[in-house]
Coordinates of C-alpha atoms in Angstrom, one line a residue:
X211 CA 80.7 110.0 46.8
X212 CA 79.9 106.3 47.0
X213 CA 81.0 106.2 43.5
X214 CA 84.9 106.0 44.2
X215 CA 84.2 103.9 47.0
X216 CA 87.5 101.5 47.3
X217 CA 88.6 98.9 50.1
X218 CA 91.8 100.6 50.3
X219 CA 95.5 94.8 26.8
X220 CA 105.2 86.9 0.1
X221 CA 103.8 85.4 -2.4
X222 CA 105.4 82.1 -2.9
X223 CA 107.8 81.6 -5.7
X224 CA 109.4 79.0 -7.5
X225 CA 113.1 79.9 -8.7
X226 CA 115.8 79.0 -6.4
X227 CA 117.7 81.8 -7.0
X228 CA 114.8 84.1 -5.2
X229 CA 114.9 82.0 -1.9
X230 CA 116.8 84.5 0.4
X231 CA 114.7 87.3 -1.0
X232 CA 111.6 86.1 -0.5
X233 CA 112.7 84.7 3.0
X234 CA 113.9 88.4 3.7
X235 CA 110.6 90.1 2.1
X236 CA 108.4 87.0 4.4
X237 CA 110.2 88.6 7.6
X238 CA 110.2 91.8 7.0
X239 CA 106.5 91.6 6.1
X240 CA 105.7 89.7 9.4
X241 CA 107.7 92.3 11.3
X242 CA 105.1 95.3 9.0
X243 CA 102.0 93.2 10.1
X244 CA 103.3 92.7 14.0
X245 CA 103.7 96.5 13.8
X246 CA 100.4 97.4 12.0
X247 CA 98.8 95.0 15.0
X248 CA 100.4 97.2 17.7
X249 CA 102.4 100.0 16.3
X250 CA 104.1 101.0 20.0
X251 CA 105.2 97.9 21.0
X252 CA 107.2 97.2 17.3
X253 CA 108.5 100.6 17.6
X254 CA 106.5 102.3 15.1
X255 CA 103.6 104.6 15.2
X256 CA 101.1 104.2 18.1
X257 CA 97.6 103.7 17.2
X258 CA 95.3 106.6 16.9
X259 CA 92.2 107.4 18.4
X260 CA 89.9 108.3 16.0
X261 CA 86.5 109.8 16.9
X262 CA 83.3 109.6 15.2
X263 CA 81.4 112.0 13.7
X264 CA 77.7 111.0 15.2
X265 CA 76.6 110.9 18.7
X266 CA 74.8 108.1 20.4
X267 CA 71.5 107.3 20.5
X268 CA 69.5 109.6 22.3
X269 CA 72.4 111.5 23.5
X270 CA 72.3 115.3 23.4
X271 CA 74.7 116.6 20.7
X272 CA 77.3 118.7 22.2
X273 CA 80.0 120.7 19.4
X274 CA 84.0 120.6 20.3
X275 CA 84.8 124.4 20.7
X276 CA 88.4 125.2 20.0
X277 CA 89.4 127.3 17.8
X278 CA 91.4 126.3 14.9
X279 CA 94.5 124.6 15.9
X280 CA 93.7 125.4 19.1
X281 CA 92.8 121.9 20.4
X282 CA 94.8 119.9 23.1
X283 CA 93.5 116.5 22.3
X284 CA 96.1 114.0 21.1
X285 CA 94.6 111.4 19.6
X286 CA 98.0 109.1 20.8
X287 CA 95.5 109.4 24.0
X288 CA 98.2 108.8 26.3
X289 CA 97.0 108.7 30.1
X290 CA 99.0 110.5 32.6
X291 CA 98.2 111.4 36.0
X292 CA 96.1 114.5 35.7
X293 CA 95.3 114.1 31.7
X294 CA 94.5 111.8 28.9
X295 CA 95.0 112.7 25.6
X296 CA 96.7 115.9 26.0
X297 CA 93.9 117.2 27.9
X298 CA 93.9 118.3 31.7
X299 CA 91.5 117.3 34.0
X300 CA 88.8 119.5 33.1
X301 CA 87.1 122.1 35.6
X302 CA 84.0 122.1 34.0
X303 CA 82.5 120.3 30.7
X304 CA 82.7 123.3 28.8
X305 CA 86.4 123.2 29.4
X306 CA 86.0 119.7 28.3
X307 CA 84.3 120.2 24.9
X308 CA 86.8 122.8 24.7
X309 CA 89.4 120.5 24.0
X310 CA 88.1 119.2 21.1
X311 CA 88.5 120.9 17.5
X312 CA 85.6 123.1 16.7
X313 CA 82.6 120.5 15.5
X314 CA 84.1 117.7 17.0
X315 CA 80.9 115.4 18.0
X316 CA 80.7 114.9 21.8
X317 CA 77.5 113.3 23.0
X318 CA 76.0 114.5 26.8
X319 CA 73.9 111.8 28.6
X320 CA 71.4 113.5 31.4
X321 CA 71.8 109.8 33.4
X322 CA 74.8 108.4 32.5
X323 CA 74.8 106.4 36.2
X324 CA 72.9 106.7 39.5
X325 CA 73.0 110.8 40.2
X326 CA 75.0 111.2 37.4
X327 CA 75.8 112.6 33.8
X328 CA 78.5 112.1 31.3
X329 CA 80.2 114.3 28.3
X330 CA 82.0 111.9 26.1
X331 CA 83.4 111.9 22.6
X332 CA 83.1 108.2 20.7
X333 CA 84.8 105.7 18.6
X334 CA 83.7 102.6 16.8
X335 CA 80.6 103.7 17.9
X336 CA 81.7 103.1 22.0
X337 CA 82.2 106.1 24.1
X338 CA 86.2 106.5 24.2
X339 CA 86.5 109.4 27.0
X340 CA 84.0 111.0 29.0
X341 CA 83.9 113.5 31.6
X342 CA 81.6 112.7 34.7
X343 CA 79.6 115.7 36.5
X344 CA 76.4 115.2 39.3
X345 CA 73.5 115.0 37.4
X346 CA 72.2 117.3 35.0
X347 CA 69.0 117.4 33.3
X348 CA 70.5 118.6 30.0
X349 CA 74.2 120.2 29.0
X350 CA 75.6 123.0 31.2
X351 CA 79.0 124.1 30.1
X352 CA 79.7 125.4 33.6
X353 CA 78.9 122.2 35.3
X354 CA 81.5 120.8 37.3
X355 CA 83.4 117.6 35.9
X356 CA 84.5 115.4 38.9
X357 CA 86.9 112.7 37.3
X358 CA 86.8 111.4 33.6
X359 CA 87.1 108.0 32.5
X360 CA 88.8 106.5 29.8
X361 CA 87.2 103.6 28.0
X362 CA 89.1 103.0 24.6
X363 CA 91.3 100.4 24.3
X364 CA 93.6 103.0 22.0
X365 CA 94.6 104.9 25.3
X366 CA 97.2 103.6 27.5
X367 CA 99.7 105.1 29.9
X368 CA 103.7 105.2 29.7
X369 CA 103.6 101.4 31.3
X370 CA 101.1 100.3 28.2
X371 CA 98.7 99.6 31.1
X372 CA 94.8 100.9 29.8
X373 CA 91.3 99.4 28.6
X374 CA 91.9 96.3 27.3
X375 CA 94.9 95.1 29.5
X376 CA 95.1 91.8 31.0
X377 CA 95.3 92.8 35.0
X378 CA 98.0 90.0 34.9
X379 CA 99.8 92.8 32.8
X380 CA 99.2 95.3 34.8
X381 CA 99.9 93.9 38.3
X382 CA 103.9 94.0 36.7
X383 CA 104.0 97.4 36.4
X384 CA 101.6 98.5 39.6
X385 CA 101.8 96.3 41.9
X386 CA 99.1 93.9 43.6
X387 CA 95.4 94.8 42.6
X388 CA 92.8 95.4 45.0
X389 CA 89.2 94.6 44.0
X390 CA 86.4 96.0 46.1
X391 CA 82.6 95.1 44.9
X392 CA 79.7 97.0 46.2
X393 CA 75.9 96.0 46.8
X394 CA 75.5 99.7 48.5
X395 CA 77.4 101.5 45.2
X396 CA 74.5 100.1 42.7
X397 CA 76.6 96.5 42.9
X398 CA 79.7 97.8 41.2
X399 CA 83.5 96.9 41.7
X400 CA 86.2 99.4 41.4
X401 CA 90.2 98.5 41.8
X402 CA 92.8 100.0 42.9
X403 CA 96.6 98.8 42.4
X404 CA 99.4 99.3 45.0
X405 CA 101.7 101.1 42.9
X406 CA 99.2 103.2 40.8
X407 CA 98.6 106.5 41.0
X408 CA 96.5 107.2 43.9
X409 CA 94.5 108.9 42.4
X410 CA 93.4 106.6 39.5
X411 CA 90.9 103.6 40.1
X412 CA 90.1 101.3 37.4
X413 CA 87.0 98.9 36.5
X414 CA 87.5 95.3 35.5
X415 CA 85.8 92.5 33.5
X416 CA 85.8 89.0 32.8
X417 CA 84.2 86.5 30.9
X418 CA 84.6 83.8 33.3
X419 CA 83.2 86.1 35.8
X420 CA 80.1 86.7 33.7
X421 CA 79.3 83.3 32.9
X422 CA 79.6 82.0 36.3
X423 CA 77.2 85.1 37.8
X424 CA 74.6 84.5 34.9
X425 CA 74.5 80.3 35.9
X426 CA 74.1 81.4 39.4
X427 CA 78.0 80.2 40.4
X428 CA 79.2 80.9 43.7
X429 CA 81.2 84.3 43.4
X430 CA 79.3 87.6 44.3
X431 CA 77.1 88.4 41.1
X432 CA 76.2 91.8 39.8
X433 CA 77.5 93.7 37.0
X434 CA 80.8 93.4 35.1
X435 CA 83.8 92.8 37.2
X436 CA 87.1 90.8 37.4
X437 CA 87.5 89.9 40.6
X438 CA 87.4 86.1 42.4
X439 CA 85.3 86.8 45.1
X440 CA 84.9 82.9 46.0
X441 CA 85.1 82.0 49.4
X442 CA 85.5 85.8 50.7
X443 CA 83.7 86.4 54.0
X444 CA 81.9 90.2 53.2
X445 CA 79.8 92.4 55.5
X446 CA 77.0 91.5 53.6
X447 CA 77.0 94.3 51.4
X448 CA 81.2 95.1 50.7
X449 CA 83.4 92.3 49.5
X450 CA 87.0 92.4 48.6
X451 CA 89.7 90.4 47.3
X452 CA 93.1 90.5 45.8
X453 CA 92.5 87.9 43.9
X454 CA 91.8 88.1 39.7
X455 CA 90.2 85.8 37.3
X456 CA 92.9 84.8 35.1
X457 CA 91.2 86.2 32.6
X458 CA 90.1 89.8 33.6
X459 CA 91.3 92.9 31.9
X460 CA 91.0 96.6 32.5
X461 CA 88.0 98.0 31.0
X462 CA 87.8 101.8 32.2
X463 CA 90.6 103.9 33.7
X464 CA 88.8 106.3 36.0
X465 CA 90.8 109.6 36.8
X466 CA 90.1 111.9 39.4
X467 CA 92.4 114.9 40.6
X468 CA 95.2 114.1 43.4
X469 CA 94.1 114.9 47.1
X470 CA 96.2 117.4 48.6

């Protein structure tokens, strides 16, 4: 598929004799908010991925079918090789909805991308984690699910690498990025990093990169992507680079199952 085409984030108080407990009850307050910011990283409780209870516009509506407490979705949505939030790669969409307690909202777009459709449960009103399939005029539960990305900035892997993480961050934990951008693949970009799973690629984004393709700058233009494609010498239709804007971040996790 052209798709996966790849060149290679106290009150105050006035008494003296209340000084040290109000400095202690400031700190320990501080340390509550850093946690409540980004509950992992202090220790605590990760954040939760919480799903909404309507679909998207125009999207077909699409029931979670597990049986009572028989769901596998973790809404800790941790992303491992071959699953994301407790759930496995799926075969099929059906196994996909399957996942997902009985009622759960899952909304199926018919044309999701170019020659393809989408089954994906939403939160703050942003699709969160869908499973891909070819095209499909409307919902087949034995429709074949090809890789599943991950979208929500809640999900992250053992690393704390996801949506939403500065590639800076990432390129410490896999290695150096590669950013390929595509005029034949509907002018999208996909990345790979060195040390990443082979079988994950990931989709960037970058304000910097936006402004300078809407004001007609000089790297390649099309689409959101975070790569610094200035000065690369391309085929006229492939470009790719190693290079990131400073500021790009992760903004979908694509997962597909290992080769081999």
């Amino acid at each position: 598929m052209r798709i996966f085409q790849s060149g290679t984030v106290c009150l105050a108080v006035t008494l003296a004799a209340c000084t040290a407990d109000a400095e202690t009850n400031g700190e320990d307050e501080m340390s509550a908010e850093a946690g409540d910011a980004d509950g992992a990283d202090a220790g605590g409780a990760p954040e939760l991925l919480m799903l909404d209870t309507d679909v998207a516009d125009g999207a077909e509506r699409v029931d979670g079918a597990a049986p009572a407490g028989g769901a596998a979705f973790d809404p800790e949505c941790l992303i491992e090789e071959q699953r994301v939030a407790g759930i496995d790669l799926p075969a099929t969409l059906g196994d996909f909805a399957g996942a997902f307690p009985e009622g759960t909202a899952l909304s199926f777009h018919s044309l999701f991308m170019v020659d393809l459709s989408a089954l994906c449960v939403r939160s703050d009103g942003e699709d969160a984690i869908c499973a891909i399939a070819f095209a499909e005029d409307s919902y087949s539960a034995g429709a074949a699910v090809e890789s599943v990305i991950v979208s929500s900035p809640v999900c992250n892997d053992a690393s704390g690498v996801g949506p939403g993480t500065p590639v800076s961050t990432a390129v410490e934990a896999y290695g150096e990025p590669t950013f390929g951008f595509s005029w034949d693949n509907e002018g999208r970009e996909y990345m790979s990093f060195a040390d990443a799973p082979s079988n994950f690629l990931f989709r960037a984004r970058s304000g910097t990169a936006d402004a300078e393709a809407q004001s007609g700058g000089p790297n390649v233009p099309g689409g959101e992507h975070g790569g610094d494609y200035r000065g690369v010498e391309g085929d006229g239709s492939y470009f790719e680079t190693s290079t990131a804007y400073p500021d790009a971040e992760i903004r979908e996790v694509w997962i597909s199952r290992p080769v081999g």
